[in-house]
């Protein structure tokens, strides 16, 4: 990911996304699975409805990164947990929602957006929203502010080997570069070959 360039000079930092992890906890009436507990009172049903509501909502509508137009990515149900045995209705069920955030979005923005979707679905009284435990709760979006020499060197290396530079873009993944940048160490979020299509497979 390289920044926009003008006459060989960098005009902006190549950013990377951050991550915000939210925990949804649905509550219901516990009991034996043979007991005729209404679907609307079951934690598992409430959680399923909440996840479906989030999937159907146009979360972060209108928010786009100014460099390449990419939007925040909302990943629903990357982890699901709850229950003790297949033969009882659990009191609680939990799902993890992970949002790949772009610059300008805060933790509060994420929880407010999720809460708003659940309110519209009439589920806010059945499902609690909380940030995940640190350190997974928040990784800020990264940039390469102050890394002009790195940017220019990386671009020159690509030109010398490939004869071209990649188009400007936002790294869709999350890297540790945000922490290095915050520590005052000039850092590129990413440089080189690789594909998210094969990552974590």
Tab-separated table of C-alpha atoms in Angstrom:
chain	number	residue	atom	x	y	z
A	1	UNK	CA	0.000	0.000	0.000
A	2	UNK	CA	1.599	3.206	-1.144
A	3	UNK	CA	0.206	6.738	-0.857
A	4	UNK	CA	-0.925	9.039	-3.636
A	5	UNK	CA	2.119	10.377	-5.395
A	6	UNK	CA	2.673	13.619	-7.257
A	7	UNK	CA	5.785	14.029	-9.379
A	8	UNK	CA	7.536	11.317	-7.415
A	9	UNK	CA	6.781	12.778	-3.992
A	10	UNK	CA	4.453	11.331	-1.381
A	11	UNK	CA	1.391	13.470	-0.666
A	12	UNK	CA	-0.192	11.404	2.069
A	13	UNK	CA	0.521	8.481	4.406
A	14	UNK	CA	-0.431	4.922	3.380
A	15	UNK	CA	-2.880	3.876	6.094
A	16	UNK	CA	-3.862	0.544	7.551
A	17	UNK	CA	-7.088	-0.371	9.248
A	18	UNK	CA	-7.609	-0.792	12.946
A	19	UNK	CA	-9.822	-3.256	14.809
A	20	UNK	CA	-12.556	-2.946	17.415
A	21	UNK	CA	-13.928	-6.086	19.038
A	22	UNK	CA	-17.367	-6.032	20.649
A	23	UNK	CA	-19.055	-8.739	22.713
A	24	UNK	CA	-22.810	-9.322	22.410
A	25	UNK	CA	-24.392	-11.188	25.306
A	26	UNK	CA	-27.978	-12.372	24.931
A	27	UNK	CA	-29.932	-13.356	28.028
A	28	UNK	CA	-32.832	-15.748	28.257
A	29	UNK	CA	-34.793	-18.052	30.513
A	30	UNK	CA	-32.680	-21.085	31.423
A	31	UNK	CA	-34.257	-24.495	31.644
A	32	UNK	CA	-34.497	-28.055	30.397
A	33	UNK	CA	-34.729	-28.323	26.626
A	34	UNK	CA	-37.927	-30.387	26.989
A	35	UNK	CA	-39.557	-27.406	28.700
A	36	UNK	CA	-41.710	-25.361	26.323
A	37	UNK	CA	-39.904	-22.037	26.713
A	38	UNK	CA	-41.133	-19.561	24.111
A	39	UNK	CA	-38.618	-18.845	21.357
A	40	UNK	CA	-38.603	-15.154	22.206
A	41	UNK	CA	-37.408	-15.947	25.736
A	42	UNK	CA	-34.439	-18.088	24.696
A	43	UNK	CA	-30.930	-16.645	24.759
A	44	UNK	CA	-29.906	-18.552	21.644
A	45	UNK	CA	-32.816	-17.174	19.634
A	46	UNK	CA	-32.166	-13.621	20.852
A	47	UNK	CA	-28.507	-13.896	19.867
A	48	UNK	CA	-29.379	-15.299	16.439
A	49	UNK	CA	-31.848	-12.477	15.854
A	50	UNK	CA	-29.290	-9.900	16.964
A	51	UNK	CA	-26.664	-11.254	14.588
A	52	UNK	CA	-29.195	-11.333	11.731
A	53	UNK	CA	-30.199	-7.733	12.499
A	54	UNK	CA	-26.562	-6.640	12.327
A	55	UNK	CA	-26.047	-8.545	9.081
A	56	UNK	CA	-29.074	-6.835	7.538
A	57	UNK	CA	-28.205	-3.342	8.800
A	58	UNK	CA	-26.191	-0.951	6.659
A	59	UNK	CA	-23.671	-0.270	9.398
A	60	UNK	CA	-21.445	2.803	9.035
A	61	UNK	CA	-23.420	3.935	5.982
A	62	UNK	CA	-21.717	6.755	4.130
A	63	UNK	CA	-18.325	6.286	5.793
A	64	UNK	CA	-15.553	5.735	3.259
A	65	UNK	CA	-11.810	6.117	3.403
A	66	UNK	CA	-10.773	9.164	1.349
A	67	UNK	CA	-7.877	7.320	-0.302
A	68	UNK	CA	-9.620	4.370	-1.905
A	69	UNK	CA	-13.281	4.503	-0.884
A	70	UNK	CA	-13.149	1.368	1.269
A	71	UNK	CA	-15.670	1.129	4.108
A	72	UNK	CA	-15.369	-0.370	7.585
A	73	UNK	CA	-15.752	-4.147	7.499
A	74	UNK	CA	-18.143	-5.678	10.038
A	75	UNK	CA	-17.464	-9.330	10.894
A	76	UNK	CA	-20.392	-10.900	12.723
A	77	UNK	CA	-19.972	-13.971	14.887
A	78	UNK	CA	-16.236	-14.586	14.585
A	79	UNK	CA	-16.639	-16.429	17.899
A	80	UNK	CA	-19.812	-17.787	19.516
A	81	UNK	CA	-20.018	-19.328	22.973
A	82	UNK	CA	-22.454	-20.385	25.660
A	83	UNK	CA	-24.406	-23.284	26.993
A	84	UNK	CA	-23.492	-26.215	29.203
A	85	UNK	CA	-25.154	-29.158	27.504
A	86	UNK	CA	-27.269	-29.768	24.381
A	87	UNK	CA	-30.193	-30.613	26.666
A	88	UNK	CA	-30.879	-27.246	28.283
A	89	UNK	CA	-31.613	-23.668	27.324
A	90	UNK	CA	-28.645	-21.543	28.423
A	91	UNK	CA	-29.085	-18.388	30.461
A	92	UNK	CA	-26.615	-16.515	28.245
A	93	UNK	CA	-25.096	-16.842	24.790
A	94	UNK	CA	-22.272	-14.669	23.479
A	95	UNK	CA	-21.084	-13.638	20.030
A	96	UNK	CA	-18.034	-11.628	19.054
A	97	UNK	CA	-18.340	-8.840	16.505
A	98	UNK	CA	-15.101	-7.554	14.995
A	99	UNK	CA	-15.052	-4.302	13.039
A	100	UNK	CA	-12.123	-3.307	10.838
A	101	UNK	CA	-12.199	0.435	11.392
A	102	UNK	CA	-10.888	3.247	9.231
A	103	UNK	CA	-9.391	6.518	10.406
A	104	UNK	CA	-11.838	8.744	12.248
A	105	UNK	CA	-13.845	5.936	13.860
A	106	UNK	CA	-13.633	5.528	17.636
A	107	UNK	CA	-14.571	2.725	20.013
A	108	UNK	CA	-17.675	4.665	21.011
A	109	UNK	CA	-18.672	4.982	17.356
A	110	UNK	CA	-18.557	1.193	17.002
A	111	UNK	CA	-20.603	0.408	20.108
A	112	UNK	CA	-23.112	3.162	19.258
A	113	UNK	CA	-23.545	1.841	15.713
A	114	UNK	CA	-24.134	-1.713	16.940
A	115	UNK	CA	-26.511	-0.493	19.660
A	116	UNK	CA	-28.487	1.570	17.150
A	117	UNK	CA	-29.028	-1.472	14.923
A	118	UNK	CA	-30.228	-3.549	17.887
A	119	UNK	CA	-32.591	-0.774	19.012
A	120	UNK	CA	-34.132	-0.672	15.529
A	121	UNK	CA	-34.582	-4.451	15.694
A	122	UNK	CA	-36.236	-4.201	19.129
A	123	UNK	CA	-33.502	-6.298	20.745
A	124	UNK	CA	-31.689	-3.753	22.894
A	125	UNK	CA	-33.414	-5.012	26.053
A	126	UNK	CA	-32.368	-8.602	25.336
A	127	UNK	CA	-28.769	-8.194	24.184
A	128	UNK	CA	-25.966	-6.427	26.046
A	129	UNK	CA	-23.101	-4.747	24.190
A	130	UNK	CA	-19.614	-4.419	25.655
A	131	UNK	CA	-16.095	-3.991	24.370
A	132	UNK	CA	-13.985	-7.133	24.483
A	133	UNK	CA	-11.325	-7.427	27.148
A	134	UNK	CA	-7.967	-5.733	26.444
A	135	UNK	CA	-5.842	-6.077	24.449
A	136	UNK	CA	-8.352	-7.307	21.872
A	137	UNK	CA	-10.841	-4.481	22.346
A	138	UNK	CA	-9.071	-1.850	20.264
A	139	UNK	CA	-6.225	-1.526	17.795
A	140	UNK	CA	-6.188	1.963	16.290
A	141	UNK	CA	-5.938	2.513	12.539
A	142	UNK	CA	-2.336	3.048	11.499
A	143	UNK	CA	-0.635	5.519	9.230
A	144	UNK	CA	2.876	6.214	8.016
A	145	UNK	CA	3.032	9.820	9.184
A	146	UNK	CA	6.670	10.886	9.276
A	147	UNK	CA	7.804	7.986	7.071
A	148	UNK	CA	8.432	9.957	3.863
A	149	UNK	CA	11.917	8.451	3.406
A	150	UNK	CA	10.519	4.931	3.821
A	151	UNK	CA	7.696	5.640	1.387
A	152	UNK	CA	10.046	7.071	-1.223
A	153	UNK	CA	12.526	4.189	-0.807
A	154	UNK	CA	9.793	1.560	-1.088
A	155	UNK	CA	8.362	3.222	-4.197
A	156	UNK	CA	11.811	3.481	-5.785
A	157	UNK	CA	12.482	-0.191	-5.071
A	158	UNK	CA	9.230	-1.239	-6.725
A	159	UNK	CA	9.912	0.971	-9.744
A	160	UNK	CA	13.405	-0.458	-10.159
A	161	UNK	CA	12.231	-4.084	-9.959
A	162	UNK	CA	8.739	-3.974	-11.447
A	163	UNK	CA	8.883	-0.793	-13.494
A	164	UNK	CA	5.723	0.473	-11.847
A	165	UNK	CA	4.154	1.401	-8.520
A	166	UNK	CA	0.958	-0.048	-7.061
A	167	UNK	CA	-2.164	2.112	-6.994
A	168	UNK	CA	-2.859	3.902	-3.713
A	169	UNK	CA	-4.838	1.887	-1.218
A	170	UNK	CA	-5.678	1.149	2.370
A	171	UNK	CA	-4.301	-2.027	3.922
A	172	UNK	CA	-7.396	-4.044	4.780
A	173	UNK	CA	-5.594	-5.971	7.506
A	174	UNK	CA	-4.344	-4.788	10.878
A	175	UNK	CA	-0.639	-4.613	11.740
A	176	UNK	CA	1.503	-3.593	14.688
A	177	UNK	CA	2.585	-0.481	12.795
A	178	UNK	CA	0.094	1.649	14.765
A	179	UNK	CA	2.034	1.072	17.988
A	180	UNK	CA	5.371	1.872	16.342
A	181	UNK	CA	3.976	5.072	14.844
A	182	UNK	CA	2.592	6.105	18.248
A	183	UNK	CA	6.077	5.517	19.694
A	184	UNK	CA	7.520	7.931	17.135
A	185	UNK	CA	9.105	5.274	14.925
A	186	UNK	CA	8.415	5.897	11.215
A	187	UNK	CA	6.691	2.768	9.926
A	188	UNK	CA	4.940	1.500	6.811
A	189	UNK	CA	1.793	-0.520	7.640
A	190	UNK	CA	2.737	-3.000	4.905
A	191	UNK	CA	5.029	-3.411	1.917
A	192	UNK	CA	5.529	-6.322	-0.404
A	193	UNK	CA	3.740	-9.323	-1.800
A	194	UNK	CA	1.006	-11.290	-0.092
A	195	UNK	CA	-2.700	-11.905	-0.282
A	196	UNK	CA	-5.452	-11.771	2.320
A	197	UNK	CA	-7.223	-14.378	0.200
A	198	UNK	CA	-4.910	-17.047	1.639
A	199	UNK	CA	-4.379	-15.651	5.147
A	200	UNK	CA	-5.795	-17.663	8.094
A	201	UNK	CA	-6.723	-20.563	5.806
